[in-house]
PDB file of C-alpha atoms in Angstrom:
ATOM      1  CA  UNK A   1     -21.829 -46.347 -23.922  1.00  0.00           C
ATOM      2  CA  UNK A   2     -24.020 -46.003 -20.508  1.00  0.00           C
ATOM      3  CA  UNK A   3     -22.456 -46.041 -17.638  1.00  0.00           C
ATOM      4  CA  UNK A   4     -23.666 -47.897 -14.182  1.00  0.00           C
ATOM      5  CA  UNK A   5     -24.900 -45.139 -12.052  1.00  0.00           C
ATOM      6  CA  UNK A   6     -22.963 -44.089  -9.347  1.00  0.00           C
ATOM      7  CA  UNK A   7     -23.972 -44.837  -5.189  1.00  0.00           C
ATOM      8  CA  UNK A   8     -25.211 -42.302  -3.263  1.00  0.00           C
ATOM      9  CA  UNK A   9     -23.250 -43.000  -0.710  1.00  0.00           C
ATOM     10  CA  UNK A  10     -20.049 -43.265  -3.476  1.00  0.00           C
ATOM     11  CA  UNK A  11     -16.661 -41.325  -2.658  1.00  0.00           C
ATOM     12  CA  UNK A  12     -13.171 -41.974  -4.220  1.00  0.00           C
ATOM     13  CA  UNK A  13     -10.784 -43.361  -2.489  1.00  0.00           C
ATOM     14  CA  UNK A  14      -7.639 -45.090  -3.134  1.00  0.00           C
ATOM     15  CA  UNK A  15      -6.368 -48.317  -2.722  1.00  0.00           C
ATOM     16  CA  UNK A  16      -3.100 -49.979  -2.882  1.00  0.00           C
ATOM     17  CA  UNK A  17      -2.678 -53.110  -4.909  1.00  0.00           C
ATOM     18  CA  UNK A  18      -0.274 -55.562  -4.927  1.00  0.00           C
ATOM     19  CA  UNK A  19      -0.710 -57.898  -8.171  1.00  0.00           C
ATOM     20  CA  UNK A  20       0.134 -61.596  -8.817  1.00  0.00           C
ATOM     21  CA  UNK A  21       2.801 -60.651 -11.411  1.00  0.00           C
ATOM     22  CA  UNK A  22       5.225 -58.487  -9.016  1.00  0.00           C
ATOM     23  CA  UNK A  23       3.944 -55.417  -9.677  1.00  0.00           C
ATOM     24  CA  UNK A  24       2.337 -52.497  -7.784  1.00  0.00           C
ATOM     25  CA  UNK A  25      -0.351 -50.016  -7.899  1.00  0.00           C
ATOM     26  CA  UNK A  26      -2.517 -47.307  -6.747  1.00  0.00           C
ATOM     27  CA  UNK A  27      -6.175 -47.083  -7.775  1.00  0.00           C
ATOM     28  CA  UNK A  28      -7.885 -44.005  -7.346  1.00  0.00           C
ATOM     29  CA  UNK A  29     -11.620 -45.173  -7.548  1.00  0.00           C
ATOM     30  CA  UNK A  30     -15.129 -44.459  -6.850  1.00  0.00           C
ATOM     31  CA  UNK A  31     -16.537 -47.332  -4.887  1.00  0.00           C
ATOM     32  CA  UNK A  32     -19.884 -47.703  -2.469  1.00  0.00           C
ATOM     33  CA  UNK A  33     -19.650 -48.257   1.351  1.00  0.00           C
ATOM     34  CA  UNK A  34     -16.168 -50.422   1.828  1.00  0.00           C
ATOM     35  CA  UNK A  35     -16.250 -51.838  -1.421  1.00  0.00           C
ATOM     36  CA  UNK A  36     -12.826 -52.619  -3.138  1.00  0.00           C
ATOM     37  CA  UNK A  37     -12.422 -51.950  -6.759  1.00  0.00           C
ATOM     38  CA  UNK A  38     -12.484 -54.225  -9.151  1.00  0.00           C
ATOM     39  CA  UNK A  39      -8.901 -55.101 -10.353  1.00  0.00           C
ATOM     40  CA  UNK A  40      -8.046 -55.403 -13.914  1.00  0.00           C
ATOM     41  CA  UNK A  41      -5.643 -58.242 -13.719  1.00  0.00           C
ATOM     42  CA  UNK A  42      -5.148 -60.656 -10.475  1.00  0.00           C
ATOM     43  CA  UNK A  43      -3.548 -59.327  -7.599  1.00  0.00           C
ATOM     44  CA  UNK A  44      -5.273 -57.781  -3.680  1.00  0.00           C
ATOM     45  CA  UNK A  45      -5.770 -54.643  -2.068  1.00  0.00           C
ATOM     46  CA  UNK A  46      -3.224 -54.357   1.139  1.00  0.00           C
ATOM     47  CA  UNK A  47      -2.772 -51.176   2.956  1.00  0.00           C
ATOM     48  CA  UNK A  48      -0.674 -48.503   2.670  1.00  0.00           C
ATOM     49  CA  UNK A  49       2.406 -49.525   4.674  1.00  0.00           C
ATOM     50  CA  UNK A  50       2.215 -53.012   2.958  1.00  0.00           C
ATOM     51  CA  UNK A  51       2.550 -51.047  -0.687  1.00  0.00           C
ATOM     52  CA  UNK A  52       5.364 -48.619   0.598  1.00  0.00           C
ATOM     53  CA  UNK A  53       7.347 -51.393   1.854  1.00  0.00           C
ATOM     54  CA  UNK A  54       7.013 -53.518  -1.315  1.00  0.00           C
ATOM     55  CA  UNK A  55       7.968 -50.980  -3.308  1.00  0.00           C
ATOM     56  CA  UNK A  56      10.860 -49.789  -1.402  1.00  0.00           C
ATOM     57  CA  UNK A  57      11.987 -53.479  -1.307  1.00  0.00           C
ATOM     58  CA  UNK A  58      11.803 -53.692  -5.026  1.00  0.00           C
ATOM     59  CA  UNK A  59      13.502 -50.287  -5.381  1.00  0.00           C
ATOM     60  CA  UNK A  60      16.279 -51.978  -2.952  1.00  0.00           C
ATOM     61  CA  UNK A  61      16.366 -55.027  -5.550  1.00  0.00           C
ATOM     62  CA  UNK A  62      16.745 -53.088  -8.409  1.00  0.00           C
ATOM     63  CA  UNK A  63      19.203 -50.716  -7.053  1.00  0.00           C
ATOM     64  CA  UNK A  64      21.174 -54.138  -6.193  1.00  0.00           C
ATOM     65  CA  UNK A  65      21.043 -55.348  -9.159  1.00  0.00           C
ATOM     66  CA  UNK A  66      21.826 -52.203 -11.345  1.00  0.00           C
ATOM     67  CA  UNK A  67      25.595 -52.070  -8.954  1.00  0.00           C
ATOM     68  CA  UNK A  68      26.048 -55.701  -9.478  1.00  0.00           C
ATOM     69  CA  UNK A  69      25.644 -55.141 -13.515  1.00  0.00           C
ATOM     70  CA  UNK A  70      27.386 -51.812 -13.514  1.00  0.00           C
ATOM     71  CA  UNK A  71      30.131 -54.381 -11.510  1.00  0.00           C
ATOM     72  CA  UNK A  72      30.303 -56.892 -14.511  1.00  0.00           C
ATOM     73  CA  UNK A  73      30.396 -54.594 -17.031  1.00  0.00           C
ATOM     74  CA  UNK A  74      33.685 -52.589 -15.836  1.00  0.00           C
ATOM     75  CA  UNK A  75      34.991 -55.816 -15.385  1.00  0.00           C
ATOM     76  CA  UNK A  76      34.790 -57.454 -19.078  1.00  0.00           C
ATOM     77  CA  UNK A  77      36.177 -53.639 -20.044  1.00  0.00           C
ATOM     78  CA  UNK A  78      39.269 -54.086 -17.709  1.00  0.00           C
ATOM     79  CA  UNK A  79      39.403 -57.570 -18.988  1.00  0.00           C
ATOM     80  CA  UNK A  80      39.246 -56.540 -23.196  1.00  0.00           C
ATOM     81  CA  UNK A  81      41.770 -53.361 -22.568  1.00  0.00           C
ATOM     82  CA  UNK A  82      44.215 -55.899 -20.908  1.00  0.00           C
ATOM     83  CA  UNK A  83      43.736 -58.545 -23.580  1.00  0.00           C
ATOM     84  CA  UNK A  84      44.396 -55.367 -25.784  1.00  0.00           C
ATOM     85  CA  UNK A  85      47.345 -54.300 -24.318  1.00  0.00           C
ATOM     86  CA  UNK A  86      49.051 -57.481 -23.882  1.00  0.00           C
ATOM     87  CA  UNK A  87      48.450 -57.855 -27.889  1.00  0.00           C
ATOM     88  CA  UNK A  88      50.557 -54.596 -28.438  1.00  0.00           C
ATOM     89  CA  UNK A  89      47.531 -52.569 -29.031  1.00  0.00           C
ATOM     90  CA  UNK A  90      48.763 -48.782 -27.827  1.00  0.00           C
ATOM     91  CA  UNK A  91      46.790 -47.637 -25.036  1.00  0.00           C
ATOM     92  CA  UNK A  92      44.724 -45.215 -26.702  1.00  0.00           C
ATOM     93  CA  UNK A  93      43.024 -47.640 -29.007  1.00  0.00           C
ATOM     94  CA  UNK A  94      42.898 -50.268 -26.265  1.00  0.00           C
ATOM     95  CA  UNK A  95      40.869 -47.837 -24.329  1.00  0.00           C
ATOM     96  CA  UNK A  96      38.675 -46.817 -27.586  1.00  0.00           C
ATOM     97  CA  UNK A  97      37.924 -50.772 -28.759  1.00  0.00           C
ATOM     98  CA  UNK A  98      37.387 -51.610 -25.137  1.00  0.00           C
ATOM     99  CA  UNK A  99      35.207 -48.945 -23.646  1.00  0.00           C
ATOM    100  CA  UNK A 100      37.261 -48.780 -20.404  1.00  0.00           C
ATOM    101  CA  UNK A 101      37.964 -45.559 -18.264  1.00  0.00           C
ATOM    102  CA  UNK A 102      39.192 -46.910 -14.953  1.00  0.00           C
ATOM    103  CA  UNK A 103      42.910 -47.272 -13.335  1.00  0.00           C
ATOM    104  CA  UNK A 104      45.811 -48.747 -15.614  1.00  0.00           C
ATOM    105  CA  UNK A 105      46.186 -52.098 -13.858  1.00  0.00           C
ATOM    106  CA  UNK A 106      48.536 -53.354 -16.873  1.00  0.00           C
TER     107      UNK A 106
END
């Protein structure tokens, strides 16, 4: 397959692209003059500080989101070794069928 060639007055750079679909990038491309690259799915080319700061807001997100599941989860276990317990299941096993490791609140 031939390739287009390449400017004369081509150097890489990179770019930082923030796409339609939430997600981030960094293209490291060979381009002519100020010429952006072309993306492969729809998004723009923002600067540097605009990328960082998306992607330390979606690190923030997910990092929220992993405590709030991690929240739940210890929860229903609490929940399921108390149901346990109050059935008469000994501790041991209530702790086995349930998964949970925290404080004895029962």
């Amino acid at each position: 397959m031939a390739t287009a060639p390449t400017p004369v007055d081509a150097e890489s750079r990179t770019f930082w692209v923030l796409y339609e679909d939430g997600s981030a990038g960094r293209i490291q491309a060979v381009t002519g003059g100020d010429a952006p690259p072309v993306l492969a799915k729809p998004g723009r080319v923002v600067t540097e500080e605009e990328h960082t700061a998306y992607v330390a807001k979606l690190a923030t997100r997910r990092d929220t989101h992993l405590a709030e599941e991690r929240s739940r989860a210890q929860a229903r276990c609490q929940e399921d070794y108390e149901a346990l317990r109050t059935a008469g299941v000994p501790e041991a096993t209530a702790r086995r069928m349930s998964g949970h490791e925290g404080d004895i609140s029962s």
